[in-house]
Coordinates of C-alpha atoms in Angstrom, one line a residue:
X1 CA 16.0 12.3 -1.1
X2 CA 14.9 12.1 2.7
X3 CA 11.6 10.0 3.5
X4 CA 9.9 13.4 4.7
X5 CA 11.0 15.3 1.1
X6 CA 9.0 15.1 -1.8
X7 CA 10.1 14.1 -4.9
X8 CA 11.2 16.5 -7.5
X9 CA 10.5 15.3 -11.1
X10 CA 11.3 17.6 -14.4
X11 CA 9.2 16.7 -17.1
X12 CA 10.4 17.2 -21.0
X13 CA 8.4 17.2 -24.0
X14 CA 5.1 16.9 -25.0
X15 CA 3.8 15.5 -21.6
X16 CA 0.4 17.3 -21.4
X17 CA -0.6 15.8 -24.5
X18 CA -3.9 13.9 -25.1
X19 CA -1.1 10.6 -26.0
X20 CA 1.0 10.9 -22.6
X21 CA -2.0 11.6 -20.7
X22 CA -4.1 8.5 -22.2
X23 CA -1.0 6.3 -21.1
X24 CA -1.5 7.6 -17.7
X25 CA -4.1 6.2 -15.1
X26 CA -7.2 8.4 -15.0
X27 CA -5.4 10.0 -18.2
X28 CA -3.5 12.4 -15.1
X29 CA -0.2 13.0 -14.4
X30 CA -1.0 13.5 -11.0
X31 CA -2.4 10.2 -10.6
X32 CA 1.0 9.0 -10.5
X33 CA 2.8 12.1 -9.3
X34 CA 1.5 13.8 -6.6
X35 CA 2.8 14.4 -4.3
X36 CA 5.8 15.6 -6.4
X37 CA 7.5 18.8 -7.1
X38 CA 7.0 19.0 -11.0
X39 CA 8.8 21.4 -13.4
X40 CA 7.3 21.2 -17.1
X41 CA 9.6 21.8 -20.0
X42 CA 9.2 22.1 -24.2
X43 CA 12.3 21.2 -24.9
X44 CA 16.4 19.7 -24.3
X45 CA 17.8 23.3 -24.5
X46 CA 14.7 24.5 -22.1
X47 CA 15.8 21.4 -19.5
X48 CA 19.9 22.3 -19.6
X49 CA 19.1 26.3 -19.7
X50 CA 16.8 25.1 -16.6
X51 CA 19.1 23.0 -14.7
X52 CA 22.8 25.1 -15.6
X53 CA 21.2 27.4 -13.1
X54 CA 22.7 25.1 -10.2
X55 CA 19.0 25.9 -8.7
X56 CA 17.3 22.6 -9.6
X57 CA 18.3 19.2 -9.4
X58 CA 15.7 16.7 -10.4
X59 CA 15.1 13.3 -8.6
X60 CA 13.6 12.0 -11.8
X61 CA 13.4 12.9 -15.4
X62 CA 10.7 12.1 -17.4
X63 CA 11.2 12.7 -21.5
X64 CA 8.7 12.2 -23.8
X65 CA 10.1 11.8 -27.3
X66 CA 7.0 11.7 -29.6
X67 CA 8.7 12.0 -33.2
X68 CA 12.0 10.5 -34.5
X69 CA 15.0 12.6 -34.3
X70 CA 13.2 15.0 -31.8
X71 CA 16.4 15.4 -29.7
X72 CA 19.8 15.4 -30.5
X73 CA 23.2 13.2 -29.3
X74 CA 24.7 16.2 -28.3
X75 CA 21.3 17.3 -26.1
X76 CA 20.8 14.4 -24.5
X77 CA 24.6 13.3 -23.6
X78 CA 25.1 16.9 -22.1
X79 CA 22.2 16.5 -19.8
X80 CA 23.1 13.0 -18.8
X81 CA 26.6 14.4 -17.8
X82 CA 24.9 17.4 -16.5
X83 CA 22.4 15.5 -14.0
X84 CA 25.0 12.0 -13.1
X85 CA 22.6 11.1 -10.2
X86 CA 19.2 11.4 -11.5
X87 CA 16.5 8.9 -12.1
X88 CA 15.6 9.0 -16.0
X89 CA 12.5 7.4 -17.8
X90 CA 12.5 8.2 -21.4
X91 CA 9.0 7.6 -22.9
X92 CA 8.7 7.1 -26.8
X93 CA 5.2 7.4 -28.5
X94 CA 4.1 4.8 -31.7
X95 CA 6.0 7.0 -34.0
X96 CA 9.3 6.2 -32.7
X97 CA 8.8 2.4 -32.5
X98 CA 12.0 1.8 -34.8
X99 CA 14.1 2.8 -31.5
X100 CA 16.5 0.6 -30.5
X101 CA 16.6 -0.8 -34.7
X102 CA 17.5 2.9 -36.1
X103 CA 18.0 4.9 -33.6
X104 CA 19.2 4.7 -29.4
X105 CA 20.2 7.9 -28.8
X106 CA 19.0 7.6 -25.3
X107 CA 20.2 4.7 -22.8
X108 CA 18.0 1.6 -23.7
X109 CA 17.8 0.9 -20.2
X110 CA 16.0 3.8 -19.7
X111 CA 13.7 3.6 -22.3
X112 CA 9.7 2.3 -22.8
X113 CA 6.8 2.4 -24.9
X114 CA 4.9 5.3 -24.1
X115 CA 2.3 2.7 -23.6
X116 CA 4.5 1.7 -20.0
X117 CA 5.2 5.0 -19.0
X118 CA 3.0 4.9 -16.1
X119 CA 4.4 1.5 -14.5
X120 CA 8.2 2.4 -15.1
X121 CA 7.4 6.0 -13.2
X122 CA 5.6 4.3 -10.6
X123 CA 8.5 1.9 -10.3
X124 CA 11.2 5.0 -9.7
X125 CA 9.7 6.5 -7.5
X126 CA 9.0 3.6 -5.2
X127 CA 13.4 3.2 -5.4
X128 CA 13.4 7.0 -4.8
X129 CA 11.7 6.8 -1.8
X130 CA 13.6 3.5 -1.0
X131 CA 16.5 5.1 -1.3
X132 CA 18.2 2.6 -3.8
X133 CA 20.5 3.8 -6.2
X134 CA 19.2 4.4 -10.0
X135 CA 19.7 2.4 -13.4
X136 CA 23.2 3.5 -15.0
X137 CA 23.3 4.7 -18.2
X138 CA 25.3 1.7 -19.7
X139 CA 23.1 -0.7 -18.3
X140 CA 21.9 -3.3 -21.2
X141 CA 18.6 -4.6 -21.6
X142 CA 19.5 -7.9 -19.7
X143 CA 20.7 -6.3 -16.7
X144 CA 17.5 -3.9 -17.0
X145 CA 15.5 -6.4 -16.8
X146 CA 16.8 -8.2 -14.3
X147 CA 17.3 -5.6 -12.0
X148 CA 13.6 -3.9 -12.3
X149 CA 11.7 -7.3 -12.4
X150 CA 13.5 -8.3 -8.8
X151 CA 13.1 -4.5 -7.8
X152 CA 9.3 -4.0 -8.6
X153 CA 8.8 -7.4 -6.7
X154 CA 10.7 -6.7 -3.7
X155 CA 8.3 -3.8 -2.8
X156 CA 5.6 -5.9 -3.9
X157 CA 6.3 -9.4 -3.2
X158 CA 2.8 -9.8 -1.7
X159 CA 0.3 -8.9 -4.8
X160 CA -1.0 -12.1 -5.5
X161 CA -1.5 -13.8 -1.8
X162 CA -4.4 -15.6 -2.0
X163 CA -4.6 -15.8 -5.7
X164 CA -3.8 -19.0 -7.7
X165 CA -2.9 -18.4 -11.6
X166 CA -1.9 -20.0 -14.8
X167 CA 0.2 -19.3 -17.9
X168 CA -0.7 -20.1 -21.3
X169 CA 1.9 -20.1 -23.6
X170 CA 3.2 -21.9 -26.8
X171 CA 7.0 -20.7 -25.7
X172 CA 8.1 -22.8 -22.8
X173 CA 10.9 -20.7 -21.3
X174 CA 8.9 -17.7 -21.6
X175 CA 6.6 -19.6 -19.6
X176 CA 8.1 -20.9 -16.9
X177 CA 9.6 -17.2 -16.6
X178 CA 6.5 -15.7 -16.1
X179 CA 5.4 -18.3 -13.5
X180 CA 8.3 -17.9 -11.5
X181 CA 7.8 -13.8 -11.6
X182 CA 4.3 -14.8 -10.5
X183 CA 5.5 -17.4 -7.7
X184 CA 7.6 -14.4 -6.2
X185 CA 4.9 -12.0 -5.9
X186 CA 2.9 -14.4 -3.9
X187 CA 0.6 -15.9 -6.4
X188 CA 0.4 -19.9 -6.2
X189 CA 0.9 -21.1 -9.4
X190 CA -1.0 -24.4 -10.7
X191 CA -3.3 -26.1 -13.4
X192 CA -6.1 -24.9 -11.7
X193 CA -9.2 -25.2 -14.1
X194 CA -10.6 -22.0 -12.4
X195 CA -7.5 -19.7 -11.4
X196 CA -8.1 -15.9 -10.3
X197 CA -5.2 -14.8 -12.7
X198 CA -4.6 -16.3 -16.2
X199 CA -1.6 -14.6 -18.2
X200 CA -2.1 -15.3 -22.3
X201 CA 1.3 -14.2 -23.5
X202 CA 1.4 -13.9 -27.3
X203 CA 3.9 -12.3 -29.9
X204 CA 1.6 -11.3 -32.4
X205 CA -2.5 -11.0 -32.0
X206 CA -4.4 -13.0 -34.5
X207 CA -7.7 -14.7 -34.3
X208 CA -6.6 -17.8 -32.3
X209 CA -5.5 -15.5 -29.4
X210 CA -8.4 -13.8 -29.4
X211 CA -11.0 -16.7 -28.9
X212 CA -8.7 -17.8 -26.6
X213 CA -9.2 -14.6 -24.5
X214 CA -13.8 -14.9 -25.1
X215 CA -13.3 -18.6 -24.4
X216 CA -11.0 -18.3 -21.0
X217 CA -13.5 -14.7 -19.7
X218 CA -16.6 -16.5 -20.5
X219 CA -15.6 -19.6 -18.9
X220 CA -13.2 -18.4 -16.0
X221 CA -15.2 -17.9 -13.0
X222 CA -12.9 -17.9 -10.0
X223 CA -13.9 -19.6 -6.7
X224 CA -12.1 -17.7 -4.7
X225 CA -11.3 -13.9 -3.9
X226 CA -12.9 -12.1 -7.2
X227 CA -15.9 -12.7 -9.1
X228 CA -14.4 -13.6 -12.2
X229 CA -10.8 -14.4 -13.5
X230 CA -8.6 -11.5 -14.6
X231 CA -7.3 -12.1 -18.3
X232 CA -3.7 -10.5 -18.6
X233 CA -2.5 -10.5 -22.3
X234 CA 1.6 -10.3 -22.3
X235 CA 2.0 -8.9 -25.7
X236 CA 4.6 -6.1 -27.1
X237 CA 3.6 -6.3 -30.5
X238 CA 0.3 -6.0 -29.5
X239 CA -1.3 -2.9 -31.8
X240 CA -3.7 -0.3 -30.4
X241 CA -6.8 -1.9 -32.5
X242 CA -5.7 -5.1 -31.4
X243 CA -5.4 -4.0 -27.8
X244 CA -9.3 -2.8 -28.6
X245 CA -10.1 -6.2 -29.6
X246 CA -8.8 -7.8 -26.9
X247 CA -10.5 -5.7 -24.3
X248 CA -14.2 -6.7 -26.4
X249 CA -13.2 -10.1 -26.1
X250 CA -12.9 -10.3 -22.2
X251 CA -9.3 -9.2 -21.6
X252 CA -8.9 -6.9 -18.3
X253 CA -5.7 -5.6 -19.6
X254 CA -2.8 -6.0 -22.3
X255 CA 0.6 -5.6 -20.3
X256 CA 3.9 -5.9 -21.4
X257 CA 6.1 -9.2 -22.1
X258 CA 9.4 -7.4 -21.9
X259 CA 8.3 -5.3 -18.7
X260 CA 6.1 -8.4 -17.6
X261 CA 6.8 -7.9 -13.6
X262 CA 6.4 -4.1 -13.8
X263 CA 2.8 -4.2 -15.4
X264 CA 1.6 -6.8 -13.2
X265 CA 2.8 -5.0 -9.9
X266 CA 1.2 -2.3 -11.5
X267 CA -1.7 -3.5 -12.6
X268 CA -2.8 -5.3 -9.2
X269 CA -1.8 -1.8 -7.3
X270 CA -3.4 0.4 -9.4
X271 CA -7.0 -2.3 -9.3
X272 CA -6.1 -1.8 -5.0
X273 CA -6.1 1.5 -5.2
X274 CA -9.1 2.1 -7.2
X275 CA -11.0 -0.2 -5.2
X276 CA -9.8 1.7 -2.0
X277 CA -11.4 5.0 -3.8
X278 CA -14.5 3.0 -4.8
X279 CA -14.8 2.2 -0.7
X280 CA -14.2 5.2 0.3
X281 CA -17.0 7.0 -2.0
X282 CA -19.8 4.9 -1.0

């Protein structure tokens, strides 16, 4: 794709649905889209009918699966073979949670929690226009995450100047992982009593984590650039209801542990931009 081209993205599945859109910022494709060239299809058959014609080659593929089983082997390794240098995001919806346990028809490399769908797009597209070369297929989970957390920071390596933040976590690794993901987008990482970012990262949700969160967004009033500290959870086995109860008890947003540097790039570009729009409306 040339700088000047817009992007052409083919969307299968159920992607106007009220659970795709809710995963999307303002609940809009086109918050995330535009200005892209999208083509809308039901179905596998309807996407290799589609692009067989030689007429259409997508920059990016976005499939939904939103029930077990929806697509078959066959389907999805004759696209693949059909579409060799394509971006693909494969988005799967609560009800297909087992993936990767049952079931990994699709690349796991190229697949996320419906919940992330908005980050990982955001993410290809940024490489489109960058020019860089897409995830293979037989990339593992290691190498994905590797690859996207350096990625997603190299376009973004600047998020948190300014900003000083801490991580609280029981698992030690996983902690100084996180703080080194935050060190290389910008954000100086200490034990300051007061930081502007403070990332909770938790397996499971129970009643400990969650007066944690009241205790750190009643008390965490940042002396420097924002009014009051932002409270990232880091939780994938975080359930919508306790996602709910997190956001009552003073979290600004649940992200993702496995996809840690994605949803924080995203997160702090999506709060610029909407305080950009904010400016610009008064």
């Amino acid at each position: 794709m040339t700088e000047t081209s817009q992007p052409i993205v083919l969307l299968i599945g159920e992607c106007q649905s009220p659970q795709f859109r809710r995963a999307l910022p303002n609940g809009q494709p086109s918050a995330i889209l535009d200005p892209a060239q999208t083509h809308r299809v039901q179905s596998l058959p309807d996407a290799i009918s589609l692009v067989g014609t030689g007429e259409f080659v997508p920059d990016l593929v976005v499939a939904h699966q939103s029930i077990p089983d929806e697509y078959s082997a066959n389907e999805i390794d004759r696209l693949i073979g059909m579409l060799p240098l394509s971006r693909f995001v494969v988005a799967f919806s609560p009800w297909c949670e087992s993936i990767g346990r049952t079931e990994q028809r699709w690349p796991s490399a190229w697949s996320v929690p419906l919940a992330h769908i908005g980050a990982r797009i955001r993410f290809e597209l940024n490489e489109l226009a960058a020019d860089d070369p897409p995830l293979l297929a037989t990339t593992s989970r290691d190498e994905a995450f590797r690859l996207l957390a350096a990625g997603c920071l190299e376009n973004a390596s600047a998020i948190g100047q300014g900003m000083s933040a801490a991580v609280i976590s029981a698992d030690v690794p996983l902690k100084e992982c996180f703080e080194q993901i935050l060190a290389s987008g910008g954000f100086d990482v200490n034990d300051d009593a007061s930081p502007d970012l403070c990332v909770v990262a938790a397996a499971f949700i129970d009643d400990r984590q969650l007066r944690l969160v009241k205790e750190i967004s009643d008390s965490g009033i940042s002396l420097r650039s924002r009014d009051s500290t932002v409270v990232l959870v880091a939780s994938d086995m975080a359930t919508p209801d306790d996602r709910i109860r997190l956001l009552k008890a003073g979290a600004t947003a649940v992200i993702s542990q496995l996809r840690f540097a994605e949803d924080l790039v995203d997160h702090f570009q999506n709060a610029t931009a909407s305080e950009a729009l904010a400016r610009g409306n008064k």
